Amino acid sequence: MGLHDPLDSTLDAARRGDERAAEQLYRAYQPMLLRYLRSQERRAAEDIAAEVWLAAAGALPDFDGDERGFRSWLFTVAKRRVIEHRRRGLRRRTDPVAPDTFTETTLDEDSAVRATDLVAAQRAVDLMAEHLSPDQAEVLILRVVADLSAAQVGELMQRPEAWVRITQHRALKRLTARTGADLGAVP
Amino acid sequence: MTDPKDTPSMDPSDGAAVPSVVDLDATDRLLDAIARGGVRATDPGIELLSLAAGPVDDAEVVGAADFVAAVAGASPHRHLVPALGPQRTTTNVFRVVVAKSALLASLLAVGVAGAGAVTGVIAYTAHQNPAPDRLLRPEVTTTKIGQQAPEGDERDAGEARSAATSTAPTTAPTTAHDGAALPRSATERPTTEPLPATGPTNTGPTNTEPVGGADPQDDTTDRDLAGPGAAAMPTSSRVPAIDDEAAGTTPAAHTPPSPRPRPAAPVARARDTGIPWGVCAAGCSAQRATDPPTPAAASTSSRSSATSAPRTDASAPQPRGPRCGRDCSAAERPL
């Protein structure tokens, strides 16, 4: 998915409060954001995405940069929200949970899986996360789905650019070697 | 050579060799091409990546309205900013300042006008309707001879004077403030002095007529003394100082007439009109019917009203004053 210069003007209009431009930004970035978040936290992807867009709406009027900078900033916020969500999950381990909660959680997870099965792109992302290490899957998803450069991915993940380049090279080799048989299942 | 810290952890399936820079650059370019959708899948890995970067499904873009509302709430009036340039903003601020200044000035003008109107009404009301307690103040029982009091005060003083003369002589209230005698000018005569029971009280309506036969030719002096206040003023309190000075008398001559019938000095200066000065119609010396005319007063008919005194024409027949009301016995008629 190519997101380039046309979105620069859309971003400027959204900064001034143009509602149509804001909707165009949402339609352009929400799918890739959901695919990335579902690869990281499947059950909480929708909630984290809502938090990311809420933060974006508050910071959009003061944002200074082009479309690529906004995209990198958006996924950086998403990454931090994922980390915060995982920390909250660790704290919630000590909370007593009613038995009914497990049943509801299972049902919700099944529903989410059924919904994502309908999307070929999300199914491909899930296969990537299934066959790759977490770092490799995240690097490839950010490089291909979010269309971020190696340098931007390294900045987002707080890793050197060279680490990103080596990781993506090894991830592509592994993915090609392991997923040959599974690609036939992707609609 | 790649820095070891930049090398990701090795998986046995990734092989032991560190990829060359050429391979890293080729992989980097391939991924950029996949992200932009410009690569045709040649292996399962590339095909999977192409699917992951596939087109947007409608199910993934739900919830756009919430973000749009959030953006609109974050900048509710931002779309109006282009319509308000810096110049127009400055103009609007200037207009607001001018409008507020005009409003403040109009409010101040209305306030000043209102205060002036209220002050005028109060002054007019006080002038037309004097307070009742003013009639009972001891100050109104005094007057300054030779000074023209305001009309209202003159009427008040006349009324109070009439009230004072219709009753018994009052005590001296002007000296009752702190027990000590108040300084009194030579031209001020208290009417609370023991007045002889004669004069306007006994004559009644005749008080409105000039007393002492004022010269109708003398406009200023006679008009002043012929006014209501002067008519009601007892003749004993109408002794001008100017005449005293001209006559060579001392202020002691203005002291209330002694009941003793031997005023040596006034009698000695009696004119040749045949009627001695200080003699009432009955002939006793307790009441001065008229003031003794002085040569200066007789020759000058246009003296200032503030310093002039009632005078009588020396050539005109000297009228006698009203009766003093006392029993002018023979013992009191030395003249």
Short mmCIF file of C-alpha atoms in Angstrom, two decimals:
data_model
loop_
_atom_site.label_atom_id
_atom_site.label_comp_id
_atom_site.label_asym_id
_atom_site.label_seq_id
_atom_site.Cartn_x
_atom_site.Cartn_y
_atom_site.Cartn_z
CA MET A 1 0.00 0.00 0.00
CA GLY A 2 1.63 3.17 -1.07
CA LEU A 3 1.14 6.21 1.16
CA HIS A 4 3.09 9.18 -0.04
CA ASP A 5 2.78 12.74 -1.09
CA PRO A 6 -1.03 12.84 -1.55
CA LEU A 7 -1.46 12.37 2.16
CA ASP A 8 0.72 15.36 2.98
CA SER A 9 -2.04 17.76 1.96
CA THR A 10 -4.55 15.57 3.74
CA LEU A 11 -2.45 15.75 6.87
CA ASP A 12 -2.26 19.55 6.66
CA ALA A 13 -6.02 19.79 6.29
CA ALA A 14 -6.55 17.46 9.24
CA ARG A 15 -4.25 19.61 11.36
CA ARG A 16 -6.54 22.58 10.69
CA GLY A 17 -9.52 20.54 11.86
CA ASP A 18 -10.89 19.46 8.53
CA GLU A 19 -13.16 16.53 9.31
CA ARG A 20 -13.01 15.00 5.84
CA ALA A 21 -9.21 15.01 5.90
CA ALA A 22 -9.25 13.41 9.33
CA GLU A 23 -11.47 10.67 8.04
CA GLN A 24 -9.11 10.08 5.10
CA LEU A 25 -6.19 9.78 7.49
CA TYR A 26 -8.08 7.28 9.55
CA ARG A 27 -9.00 5.20 6.52
CA ALA A 28 -5.39 5.21 5.33
CA TYR A 29 -3.68 4.26 8.59
CA GLN A 30 -6.24 2.34 10.63
CA PRO A 31 -5.95 -0.96 8.63
CA MET A 32 -2.16 -1.17 8.91
CA LEU A 33 -2.36 -0.13 12.55
CA LEU A 34 -4.84 -2.90 13.30
CA ARG A 35 -2.75 -5.48 11.49
CA TYR A 36 0.28 -4.52 13.48
CA LEU A 37 -1.55 -4.41 16.80
CA ARG A 38 -3.20 -7.78 16.17
CA SER A 39 0.22 -9.28 15.59
CA GLN A 40 1.28 -7.97 18.97
CA GLU A 41 -1.87 -8.14 21.14
CA ARG A 42 -4.71 -9.82 19.32
CA ARG A 43 -7.36 -9.45 22.01
CA ALA A 44 -6.64 -5.85 22.88
CA ALA A 45 -5.81 -4.62 19.39
CA GLU A 46 -9.06 -2.71 18.94
CA ASP A 47 -8.82 -0.99 22.30
CA ILE A 48 -5.20 -0.06 21.82
CA ALA A 49 -5.98 1.28 18.37
CA ALA A 50 -8.70 3.48 19.86
CA GLU A 51 -6.23 4.83 22.42
CA VAL A 52 -3.72 5.55 19.67
CA TRP A 53 -6.22 7.51 17.60
CA LEU A 54 -7.41 9.41 20.63
CA ALA A 55 -3.85 10.46 21.33
CA ALA A 56 -3.40 11.33 17.67
CA ALA A 57 -6.50 13.52 17.68
CA GLY A 58 -5.17 15.51 20.62
CA ALA A 59 -1.68 15.92 19.19
CA LEU A 60 -2.63 16.38 15.56
CA PRO A 61 -3.13 20.17 15.67
CA ASP A 62 0.40 20.61 17.03
CA PHE A 63 2.06 17.97 14.89
CA ASP A 64 4.91 19.31 12.77
CA GLY A 65 6.14 17.02 10.00
CA ASP A 66 5.26 15.27 6.79
CA GLU A 67 3.20 12.17 6.14
CA ARG A 68 6.07 9.76 6.73
CA GLY A 69 6.86 11.42 10.02
CA PHE A 70 3.23 11.20 11.08
CA ARG A 71 3.10 7.51 10.19
CA SER A 72 6.25 6.78 12.17
CA TRP A 73 4.89 8.78 15.09
CA LEU A 74 1.56 6.91 14.93
CA PHE A 75 3.21 3.50 15.14
CA THR A 76 5.53 4.68 17.86
CA VAL A 77 2.51 5.57 19.93
CA ALA A 78 1.02 2.19 19.12
CA LYS A 79 4.20 0.43 20.24
CA ARG A 80 4.17 2.27 23.57
CA ARG A 81 0.53 1.51 24.09
CA VAL A 82 1.25 -2.16 23.55
CA ILE A 83 4.02 -2.03 26.14
CA GLU A 84 1.70 -0.29 28.62
CA HIS A 85 -0.97 -2.88 27.94
CA ARG A 86 1.42 -5.69 28.69
CA ARG A 87 2.46 -4.00 31.92
CA ARG A 88 -1.13 -3.65 32.96
CA GLY A 89 -1.60 -7.34 32.14
CA LEU A 90 1.22 -8.22 34.48
CA ARG A 91 -0.37 -6.21 37.26
CA ARG A 92 -3.75 -7.79 36.66
CA ARG A 93 -2.35 -11.21 37.39
CA THR A 94 -2.81 -10.62 41.07
CA ASP A 95 -6.45 -9.63 40.70
CA PRO A 96 -8.99 -12.29 41.54
CA VAL A 97 -10.96 -13.32 38.49
CA ALA A 98 -14.41 -14.81 38.54
CA PRO A 99 -14.85 -18.18 36.83
CA ASP A 100 -17.32 -16.76 34.34
CA THR A 101 -14.69 -14.39 33.06
CA PHE A 102 -12.73 -17.22 31.46
CA THR A 103 -15.74 -18.38 29.50
CA GLU A 104 -16.46 -14.89 28.23
CA THR A 105 -12.81 -14.40 27.32
CA THR A 106 -12.75 -17.58 25.34
CA LEU A 107 -15.86 -16.62 23.47
CA ASP A 108 -14.48 -13.19 22.72
CA GLU A 109 -11.23 -14.61 21.45
CA ASP A 110 -13.02 -17.00 19.19
CA SER A 111 -15.13 -14.21 17.82
CA ALA A 112 -12.04 -12.14 17.12
CA VAL A 113 -10.37 -15.00 15.37
CA ARG A 114 -13.41 -15.63 13.23
CA ALA A 115 -13.54 -11.97 12.27
CA THR A 116 -9.89 -11.80 11.30
CA ASP A 117 -10.13 -14.97 9.30
CA LEU A 118 -12.22 -13.06 6.84
CA VAL A 119 -9.38 -10.67 6.04
CA ALA A 120 -6.59 -12.14 3.83
CA ALA A 121 -4.12 -9.48 4.90
CA GLN A 122 -4.67 -10.18 8.56
CA ARG A 123 -4.38 -13.89 7.92
CA ALA A 124 -0.99 -13.34 6.27
CA VAL A 125 0.15 -11.26 9.24
CA ASP A 126 -0.94 -14.01 11.59
CA LEU A 127 1.08 -16.55 9.61
CA MET A 128 4.13 -14.32 9.80
CA ALA A 129 3.76 -14.04 13.56
CA GLU A 130 3.28 -17.79 13.78
CA HIS A 131 6.46 -18.77 11.91
CA LEU A 132 8.82 -15.97 12.96
CA SER A 133 10.26 -14.79 16.23
CA PRO A 134 8.54 -11.81 17.80
CA ASP A 135 11.29 -9.41 16.80
CA GLN A 136 11.44 -10.76 13.25
CA ALA A 137 7.66 -10.62 12.83
CA GLU A 138 7.51 -7.10 14.21
CA VAL A 139 10.32 -5.89 11.97
CA LEU A 140 8.77 -7.37 8.83
CA ILE A 141 5.31 -6.09 9.68
CA LEU A 142 6.61 -2.58 10.34
CA ARG A 143 8.70 -2.66 7.20
CA VAL A 144 5.98 -4.02 4.88
CA VAL A 145 2.62 -3.26 6.45
CA ALA A 146 3.46 0.11 7.99
CA ASP A 147 5.86 0.97 5.16
CA LEU A 148 8.49 2.28 7.55
CA SER A 149 12.17 2.41 6.64
CA ALA A 150 14.80 0.38 8.41
CA ALA A 151 15.96 3.48 10.20
CA GLN A 152 12.44 4.31 11.39
CA VAL A 153 11.85 0.77 12.57
CA GLY A 154 15.13 0.84 14.46
CA GLU A 155 14.13 4.12 16.11
CA LEU A 156 10.70 2.76 16.99
CA MET A 157 12.06 -0.43 18.45
CA GLN A 158 15.03 1.39 19.98
CA ARG A 159 17.45 -0.75 18.04
CA PRO A 160 20.29 0.14 15.67
CA GLU A 161 19.45 0.28 11.99
CA ALA A 162 21.96 -2.46 11.26
CA TRP A 163 20.16 -4.73 13.68
CA VAL A 164 16.93 -4.10 11.77
CA ARG A 165 18.60 -4.84 8.42
CA ILE A 166 20.05 -8.14 9.61
CA THR A 167 16.80 -9.11 11.33
CA GLN A 168 14.66 -8.48 8.29
CA HIS A 169 17.10 -10.42 6.08
CA ARG A 170 17.00 -13.48 8.31
CA ALA A 171 13.22 -13.16 8.78
CA LEU A 172 12.62 -13.20 5.04
CA LYS A 173 14.83 -16.28 4.60
CA ARG A 174 13.03 -18.12 7.41
CA LEU A 175 9.60 -17.13 6.14
CA THR A 176 10.37 -18.39 2.68
CA ALA A 177 11.69 -21.67 4.02
CA ARG A 178 8.80 -22.41 6.44
CA THR A 179 5.69 -21.04 4.85
CA GLY A 180 5.81 -22.61 1.48
CA ALA A 181 3.26 -25.22 2.45
CA ASP A 182 1.00 -22.81 4.38
CA LEU A 183 0.60 -20.23 1.64
CA GLY A 184 -1.90 -22.46 -0.09
CA ALA A 185 -4.24 -21.98 2.87
CA VAL A 186 -4.29 -18.21 2.59
CA PRO A 187 -7.36 -17.07 0.68
CA MET B 1 32.15 -5.61 9.13
CA THR B 2 28.98 -5.49 11.12
CA ASP B 3 29.16 -4.55 14.76
CA PRO B 4 28.47 -7.63 16.90
CA LYS B 5 26.00 -5.75 19.03
CA ASP B 6 23.96 -5.02 15.90
CA THR B 7 23.68 -8.68 15.05
CA PRO B 8 20.40 -10.22 16.17
CA SER B 9 20.35 -13.36 18.15
CA MET B 10 21.04 -16.34 15.95
CA ASP B 11 18.59 -19.09 15.31
CA PRO B 12 20.04 -22.37 14.11
CA SER B 13 17.76 -22.27 11.11
CA ASP B 14 19.06 -18.84 10.07
CA GLY B 15 22.53 -20.24 9.38
CA ALA B 16 25.75 -19.27 10.98
CA ALA B 17 26.96 -16.81 8.41
CA VAL B 18 26.47 -13.11 8.88
CA PRO B 19 24.79 -11.70 5.78
CA SER B 20 26.86 -9.49 3.57
CA VAL B 21 26.06 -5.85 3.01
CA VAL B 22 25.02 -6.66 -0.55
CA ASP B 23 22.48 -9.17 0.69
CA LEU B 24 21.23 -6.73 3.34
CA ASP B 25 20.77 -3.99 0.74
CA ALA B 26 18.98 -6.39 -1.61
CA THR B 27 16.61 -7.48 1.15
CA ASP B 28 16.01 -3.85 2.09
CA ARG B 29 15.12 -2.89 -1.46
CA LEU B 30 12.87 -5.97 -1.83
CA LEU B 31 10.91 -5.11 1.30
CA ASP B 32 10.46 -1.50 0.16
CA ALA B 33 9.10 -2.79 -3.14
CA ILE B 34 6.71 -5.17 -1.41
CA ALA B 35 5.44 -2.39 0.79
CA ARG B 36 4.67 -0.28 -2.27
CA GLY B 37 2.99 -3.20 -4.04
CA GLY B 38 5.40 -3.31 -6.92
CA VAL B 39 6.74 -6.86 -6.59
CA ARG B 40 5.43 -9.94 -8.18
CA ALA B 41 5.58 -12.93 -5.83
CA THR B 42 8.31 -15.38 -6.83
CA ASP B 43 8.37 -17.42 -3.60
CA PRO B 44 6.00 -18.17 -0.73
CA GLY B 45 7.67 -15.70 1.60
CA ILE B 46 7.32 -12.78 -0.77
CA GLU B 47 3.76 -13.79 -1.56
CA LEU B 48 2.91 -13.81 2.12
CA LEU B 49 4.39 -10.37 2.62
CA SER B 50 2.48 -9.07 -0.36
CA LEU B 51 -0.73 -10.39 1.13
CA ALA B 52 0.06 -8.72 4.49
CA ALA B 53 0.44 -5.38 2.73
CA GLY B 54 -2.75 -5.98 0.78
CA PRO B 55 -5.60 -3.62 0.13
CA VAL B 56 -7.81 -2.26 2.86
CA ASP B 57 -10.90 -4.14 3.81
CA ASP B 58 -14.01 -2.21 4.82
CA ALA B 59 -14.13 -4.06 8.13
CA GLU B 60 -10.86 -2.45 9.13
CA VAL B 61 -11.99 1.14 8.83
CA VAL B 62 -14.96 1.15 11.18
CA GLY B 63 -14.84 3.75 13.89
CA ALA B 64 -13.72 6.63 11.69
CA ALA B 65 -16.54 8.80 13.05
CA ASP B 66 -15.11 8.63 16.55
CA PHE B 67 -11.72 9.86 15.40
CA VAL B 68 -13.30 12.61 13.32
CA ALA B 69 -15.31 13.76 16.32
CA ALA B 70 -12.18 13.68 18.47
CA VAL B 71 -10.28 15.78 15.95
CA ALA B 72 -13.17 18.24 15.74
CA GLY B 73 -13.26 18.45 19.53
CA ALA B 74 -9.53 19.00 19.76
CA SER B 75 -9.75 21.99 17.41
CA PRO B 76 -13.35 23.21 17.51
CA HIS B 77 -12.71 26.56 15.82
CA ARG B 78 -9.53 25.80 13.97
CA HIS B 79 -11.31 25.87 10.62
CA LEU B 80 -12.10 29.51 11.24
CA VAL B 81 -8.49 30.53 11.56
CA PRO B 82 -7.83 31.06 7.84
CA ALA B 83 -10.76 33.45 7.65
CA LEU B 84 -9.25 35.63 10.38
CA GLY B 85 -5.96 36.97 9.19
CA PRO B 86 -3.65 39.00 11.39
CA GLN B 87 -4.90 42.29 9.99
CA ARG B 88 -8.52 41.45 10.51
CA THR B 89 -7.79 40.20 13.99
CA THR B 90 -6.08 43.47 14.86
CA THR B 91 -8.99 45.39 13.42
CA ASN B 92 -11.45 43.43 15.47
CA VAL B 93 -9.46 44.01 18.63
CA PHE B 94 -9.32 47.71 17.87
CA ARG B 95 -13.07 47.78 17.33
CA VAL B 96 -13.67 46.03 20.60
CA VAL B 97 -11.45 48.50 22.46
CA VAL B 98 -13.16 51.47 20.85
CA ALA B 99 -16.61 50.11 21.57
CA LYS B 100 -15.79 49.47 25.20
CA SER B 101 -14.23 52.91 25.60
CA ALA B 102 -17.31 54.57 24.14
CA LEU B 103 -19.55 52.59 26.43
CA LEU B 104 -17.48 53.56 29.46
CA ALA B 105 -17.50 57.23 28.49
CA SER B 106 -21.25 57.23 28.01
CA LEU B 107 -21.74 55.60 31.38
CA LEU B 108 -19.53 58.22 33.03
CA ALA B 109 -21.45 61.03 31.32
CA VAL B 110 -24.75 59.62 32.46
CA GLY B 111 -23.43 59.25 35.98
CA VAL B 112 -22.14 62.82 36.15
CA ALA B 113 -25.38 64.17 34.73
CA GLY B 114 -27.41 62.17 37.19
CA ALA B 115 -25.31 63.31 40.13
CA GLY B 116 -25.66 66.91 39.02
CA ALA B 117 -29.40 66.60 38.68
CA VAL B 118 -29.74 65.02 42.09
CA THR B 119 -27.58 67.73 43.64
CA GLY B 120 -29.66 70.40 41.97
CA VAL B 121 -32.90 68.90 43.17
CA ILE B 122 -31.58 68.62 46.70
CA ALA B 123 -30.36 72.17 46.69
CA TYR B 124 -33.63 73.46 45.25
CA THR B 125 -35.64 71.49 47.76
CA ALA B 126 -33.53 72.70 50.64
CA HIS B 127 -33.90 76.24 49.37
CA GLN B 128 -37.67 76.03 48.99
CA ASN B 129 -38.44 73.95 52.04
CA PRO B 130 -36.14 74.71 54.91
CA ALA B 131 -35.88 72.14 57.57
CA PRO B 132 -38.11 72.83 60.57
CA ASP B 133 -35.27 72.55 62.97
CA ARG B 134 -33.59 75.47 61.30
CA LEU B 135 -36.25 77.75 62.76
CA LEU B 136 -35.29 76.74 66.24
CA ARG B 137 -31.57 76.97 65.87
CA PRO B 138 -30.08 79.65 68.03
CA GLU B 139 -27.95 80.87 65.16
CA VAL B 140 -30.94 82.33 63.38
CA THR B 141 -31.60 84.60 66.31
CA THR B 142 -28.50 86.53 65.42
CA THR B 143 -27.86 88.66 62.43
CA LYS B 144 -25.07 90.66 61.08
CA ILE B 145 -25.96 94.20 60.61
CA GLY B 146 -24.84 95.52 57.35
CA GLN B 147 -24.77 92.18 55.57
CA GLN B 148 -27.42 91.06 53.18
CA ALA B 149 -28.45 87.57 54.14
CA PRO B 150 -29.87 85.20 51.60
CA GLU B 151 -33.52 85.49 50.99
CA GLY B 152 -34.39 82.22 52.61
CA ASP B 153 -32.20 82.88 55.60
CA GLU B 154 -33.58 86.33 55.92
CA ARG B 155 -37.09 84.98 55.99
CA ASP B 156 -36.08 82.36 58.47
CA ALA B 157 -34.36 84.86 60.61
CA GLY B 158 -37.37 87.10 60.49
CA GLU B 159 -39.71 84.33 61.50
CA ALA B 160 -37.46 83.22 64.26
CA ARG B 161 -37.08 86.76 65.39
CA SER B 162 -40.79 87.21 65.48
CA ALA B 163 -41.13 84.07 67.47
CA ALA B 164 -38.46 85.23 69.80
CA THR B 165 -40.02 88.60 70.34
CA SER B 166 -43.49 87.17 70.83
CA THR B 167 -42.29 85.16 73.75
CA ALA B 168 -40.16 85.94 76.65
CA PRO B 169 -36.57 86.81 75.94
CA THR B 170 -34.55 83.71 75.68
CA THR B 171 -31.28 83.03 77.23
CA ALA B 172 -28.13 83.53 75.28
CA PRO B 173 -27.75 80.32 73.25
CA THR B 174 -24.74 81.55 71.40
CA THR B 175 -22.74 81.36 74.55
CA ALA B 176 -24.07 78.03 75.64
CA HIS B 177 -22.00 75.82 73.41
CA ASP B 178 -18.96 75.49 75.58
CA GLY B 179 -19.77 77.82 78.40
CA ALA B 180 -17.51 80.55 77.11
CA ALA B 181 -18.58 83.61 75.29
CA LEU B 182 -18.25 83.29 71.59
CA PRO B 183 -16.34 86.00 69.78
CA ARG B 184 -18.74 88.39 68.28
CA SER B 185 -18.02 91.02 65.77
CA ALA B 186 -18.90 94.57 66.36
CA THR B 187 -21.61 94.42 63.72
CA GLU B 188 -23.37 91.43 65.22
CA ARG B 189 -26.03 91.92 67.74
CA PRO B 190 -27.78 89.09 69.46
CA THR B 191 -31.50 89.34 69.59
CA THR B 192 -31.49 87.16 72.62
CA GLU B 193 -30.48 90.09 74.64
CA PRO B 194 -33.09 91.36 76.94
CA LEU B 195 -35.25 93.20 74.58
CA PRO B 196 -37.75 95.70 75.67
CA ALA B 197 -41.20 94.42 75.33
CA THR B 198 -42.01 96.77 72.56
CA GLY B 199 -41.47 97.10 68.89
CA PRO B 200 -42.84 94.82 66.25
CA THR B 201 -44.56 92.47 68.61
CA ASN B 202 -46.82 95.12 69.92
CA THR B 203 -47.40 96.83 66.66
CA GLY B 204 -48.30 93.63 64.83
CA PRO B 205 -48.86 94.24 61.13
CA THR B 206 -47.00 97.47 61.25
CA ASN B 207 -43.83 95.43 61.35
CA THR B 208 -44.02 95.00 57.62
CA GLU B 209 -43.59 98.70 57.14
CA PRO B 210 -40.24 100.34 57.21
CA VAL B 211 -39.44 101.63 60.58
CA GLY B 212 -37.80 104.89 61.08
CA GLY B 213 -39.11 106.70 58.05
CA ALA B 214 -36.68 105.45 55.49
CA ASP B 215 -36.06 107.74 52.59
CA PRO B 216 -37.87 106.44 49.52
CA GLN B 217 -35.20 108.10 47.40
CA ASP B 218 -32.53 105.97 48.91
CA ASP B 219 -32.95 102.84 46.86
CA THR B 220 -30.38 100.41 48.09
CA THR B 221 -30.31 101.15 51.74
CA ASP B 222 -34.00 101.57 52.09
CA ARG B 223 -34.85 98.54 50.04
CA ASP B 224 -32.58 96.39 52.11
CA LEU B 225 -33.98 97.63 55.28
CA ALA B 226 -37.51 97.64 54.04
CA GLY B 227 -37.45 93.96 53.21
CA PRO B 228 -39.31 91.40 55.17
CA GLY B 229 -36.38 90.66 57.34
CA ALA B 230 -35.66 94.28 58.02
CA ALA B 231 -39.26 95.02 58.75
CA ALA B 232 -39.45 92.22 61.21
CA MET B 233 -36.16 93.14 62.72
CA PRO B 234 -36.49 94.93 65.99
CA THR B 235 -35.29 98.40 65.78
CA SER B 236 -33.01 97.81 68.66
CA SER B 237 -30.94 95.45 66.53
CA ARG B 238 -30.64 97.67 63.54
CA VAL B 239 -27.95 99.93 64.79
CA PRO B 240 -25.33 100.23 62.12
CA ALA B 241 -21.74 100.47 63.06
CA ILE B 242 -20.98 102.98 60.36
CA ASP B 243 -23.16 105.53 62.00
CA ASP B 244 -21.59 104.87 65.29
CA GLU B 245 -18.22 105.52 63.90
CA ALA B 246 -19.38 108.60 62.13
CA ALA B 247 -21.03 109.82 65.25
CA GLY B 248 -18.00 109.13 67.30
CA THR B 249 -19.73 106.75 69.53
CA THR B 250 -18.21 103.64 70.88
CA PRO B 251 -19.47 100.10 70.54
CA ALA B 252 -20.68 100.42 74.05
CA ALA B 253 -23.39 102.67 72.75
CA HIS B 254 -24.93 99.59 71.09
CA THR B 255 -25.39 97.76 74.25
CA PRO B 256 -28.96 97.19 75.11
CA PRO B 257 -30.54 100.31 76.32
CA SER B 258 -30.39 100.50 79.95
CA PRO B 259 -33.63 100.87 81.74
CA ARG B 260 -32.06 103.71 83.55
CA PRO B 261 -33.29 106.93 81.98
CA ARG B 262 -30.00 108.72 81.88
CA PRO B 263 -28.24 108.00 78.58
CA ALA B 264 -26.04 110.98 78.84
CA ALA B 265 -24.15 110.71 75.60
CA PRO B 266 -27.06 109.98 73.19
CA VAL B 267 -29.15 112.67 74.67
CA ALA B 268 -26.34 115.11 74.49
CA ARG B 269 -26.00 114.44 70.76
CA ALA B 270 -29.67 114.84 70.02
CA ARG B 271 -30.40 116.79 66.93
CA ASP B 272 -32.33 119.95 66.82
CA THR B 273 -35.35 118.20 65.44
CA GLY B 274 -37.07 118.63 68.71
CA ILE B 275 -37.28 114.96 69.31
CA PRO B 276 -34.45 113.63 71.29
CA TRP B 277 -32.82 110.54 70.07
CA GLY B 278 -33.68 107.50 72.04
CA VAL B 279 -37.04 108.71 73.09
CA CYS B 280 -40.07 106.68 72.34
CA ALA B 281 -43.40 108.05 71.37
CA ALA B 282 -44.35 108.15 74.99
CA GLY B 283 -41.29 110.10 75.78
CA CYS B 284 -39.29 107.64 77.76
CA SER B 285 -35.72 106.89 76.89
CA ALA B 286 -36.01 103.12 76.87
CA GLN B 287 -36.65 102.89 73.18
CA ARG B 288 -34.74 104.47 70.41
CA ALA B 289 -37.25 105.38 67.85
CA THR B 290 -34.76 106.24 65.19
CA ASP B 291 -31.12 106.27 64.73
CA PRO B 292 -29.46 109.58 64.86
CA PRO B 293 -28.58 110.71 61.39
CA THR B 294 -25.05 111.60 60.81
CA PRO B 295 -23.81 114.38 58.61
CA ALA B 296 -22.10 111.91 56.39
CA ALA B 297 -25.21 109.82 56.03
CA ALA B 298 -27.30 112.85 55.35
CA SER B 299 -25.08 114.10 52.60
CA THR B 300 -24.43 110.75 51.00
CA SER B 301 -27.49 109.01 49.73
CA SER B 302 -25.84 106.15 47.95
CA ARG B 303 -23.94 104.33 50.51
CA SER B 304 -23.31 100.69 50.26
CA SER B 305 -26.08 98.57 51.57
CA ALA B 306 -23.61 96.41 53.39
CA THR B 307 -22.35 99.21 55.53
CA SER B 308 -25.04 101.78 55.33
CA ALA B 309 -27.46 102.21 58.07
CA PRO B 310 -30.95 103.45 58.16
CA ARG B 311 -30.79 107.11 58.25
CA THR B 312 -33.21 109.83 58.45
CA ASP B 313 -33.25 112.99 56.58
CA ALA B 314 -32.32 115.76 58.84
CA SER B 315 -34.61 118.18 57.09
CA ALA B 316 -37.60 115.90 57.27
CA PRO B 317 -39.67 115.85 60.36
CA GLN B 318 -38.39 113.20 62.66
CA PRO B 319 -41.10 110.69 63.27
CA ARG B 320 -41.41 109.25 66.58
CA GLY B 321 -40.92 105.61 67.10
CA PRO B 322 -43.50 103.24 68.36
CA ARG B 323 -44.30 103.17 71.90
CA CYS B 324 -42.01 101.22 73.96
CA GLY B 325 -44.88 99.69 75.82
CA ARG B 326 -43.51 100.64 79.14
CA ASP B 327 -45.03 102.79 81.68
CA CYS B 328 -43.27 105.99 80.97
CA SER B 329 -43.52 107.54 84.29
CA ALA B 330 -42.43 110.97 85.08
CA ALA B 331 -39.35 109.65 86.69
CA GLU B 332 -38.32 108.21 83.34
CA ARG B 333 -38.79 111.39 81.45
CA PRO B 334 -35.89 113.48 82.33
CA LEU B 335 -36.09 115.10 78.91
#
